[in-house]
Short mmCIF file of C-alpha atoms in Angstrom, two decimals:
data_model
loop_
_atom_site.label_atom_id
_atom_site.label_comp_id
_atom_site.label_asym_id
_atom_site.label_seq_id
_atom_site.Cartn_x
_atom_site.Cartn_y
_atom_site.Cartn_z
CA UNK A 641 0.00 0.00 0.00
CA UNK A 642 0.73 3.45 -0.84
CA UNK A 643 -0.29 6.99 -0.48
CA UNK A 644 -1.14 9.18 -3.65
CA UNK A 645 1.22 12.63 -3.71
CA UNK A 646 -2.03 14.72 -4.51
CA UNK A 647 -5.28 13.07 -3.58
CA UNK A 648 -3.49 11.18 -0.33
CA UNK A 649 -5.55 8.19 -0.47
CA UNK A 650 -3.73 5.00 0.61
CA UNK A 651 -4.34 2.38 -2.59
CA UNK A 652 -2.65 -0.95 -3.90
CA UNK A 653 1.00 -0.34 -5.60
CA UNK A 654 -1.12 -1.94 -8.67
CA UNK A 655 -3.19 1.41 -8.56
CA UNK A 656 -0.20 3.38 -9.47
CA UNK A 657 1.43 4.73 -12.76
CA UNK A 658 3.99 6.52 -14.09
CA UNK A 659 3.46 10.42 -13.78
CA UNK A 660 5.92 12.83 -15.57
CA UNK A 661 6.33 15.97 -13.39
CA UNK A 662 7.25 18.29 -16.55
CA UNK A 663 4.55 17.81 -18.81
CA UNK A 664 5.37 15.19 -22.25
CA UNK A 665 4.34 17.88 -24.89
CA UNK A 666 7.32 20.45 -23.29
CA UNK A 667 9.81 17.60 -23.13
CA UNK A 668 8.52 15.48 -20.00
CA UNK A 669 9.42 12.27 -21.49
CA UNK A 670 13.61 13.09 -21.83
CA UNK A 671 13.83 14.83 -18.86
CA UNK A 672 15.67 12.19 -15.65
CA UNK A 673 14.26 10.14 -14.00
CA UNK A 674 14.58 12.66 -10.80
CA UNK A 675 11.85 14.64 -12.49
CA UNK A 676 9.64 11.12 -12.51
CA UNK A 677 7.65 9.75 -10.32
CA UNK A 678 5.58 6.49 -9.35
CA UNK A 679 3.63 8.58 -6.53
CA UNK A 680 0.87 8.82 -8.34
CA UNK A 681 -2.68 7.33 -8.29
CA UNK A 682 -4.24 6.05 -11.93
CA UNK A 683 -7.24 8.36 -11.16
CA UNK A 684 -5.49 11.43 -10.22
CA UNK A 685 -2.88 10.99 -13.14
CA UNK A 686 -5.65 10.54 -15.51
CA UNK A 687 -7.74 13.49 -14.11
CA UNK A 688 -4.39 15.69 -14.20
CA UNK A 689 -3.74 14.41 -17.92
CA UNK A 690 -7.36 15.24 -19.12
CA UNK A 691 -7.64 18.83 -16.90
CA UNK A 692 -4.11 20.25 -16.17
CA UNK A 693 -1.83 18.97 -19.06
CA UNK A 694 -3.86 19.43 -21.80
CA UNK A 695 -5.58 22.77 -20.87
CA UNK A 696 -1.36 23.91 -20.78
CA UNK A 697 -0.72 22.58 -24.00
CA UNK A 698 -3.33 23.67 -25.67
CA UNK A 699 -2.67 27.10 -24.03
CA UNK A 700 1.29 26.80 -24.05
CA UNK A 701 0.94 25.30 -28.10
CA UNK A 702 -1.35 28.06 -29.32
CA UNK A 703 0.54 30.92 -28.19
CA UNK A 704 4.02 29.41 -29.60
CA UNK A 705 1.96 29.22 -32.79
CA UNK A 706 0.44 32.85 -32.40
CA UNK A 707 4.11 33.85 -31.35
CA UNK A 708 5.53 32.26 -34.79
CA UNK A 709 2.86 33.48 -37.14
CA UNK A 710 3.11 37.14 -35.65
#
């Protein structure tokens, strides 16, 4: 057993995945492993996937693209 980093619930090690701190569309994935962590609940990961990282990329992708084109 283990305790999610944001929603503190204790769950199963099987309930965990793989969360990347620094977000995959800014370079998450080749960042170390120090940046990495297995602290993470499947729920809240997904939740923070579907609410947090994409509403920043779309945000942080869109104004590159506005930035470029101006």
């Amino acid at each position: 057993m283990r305790t999610c980093i944001y929603c503190l619930n204790e769950k199963p090690d099987t309930d965990f995945s793989f969360e990347h701190i620094i977000p995959q569309c800014i370079g998450g994935a080749l960042v170390p492993d120090y940046l990495k962590t297995h602290d993470v609940c499947r729920k809240c990961n997904s939740d923070l996937g579907l609410f947090v990282d994409a509403g920043f990329e779309k945000s942080w992708l869109v104004s590159k693209e506005l930035q470029l084109n101006a």
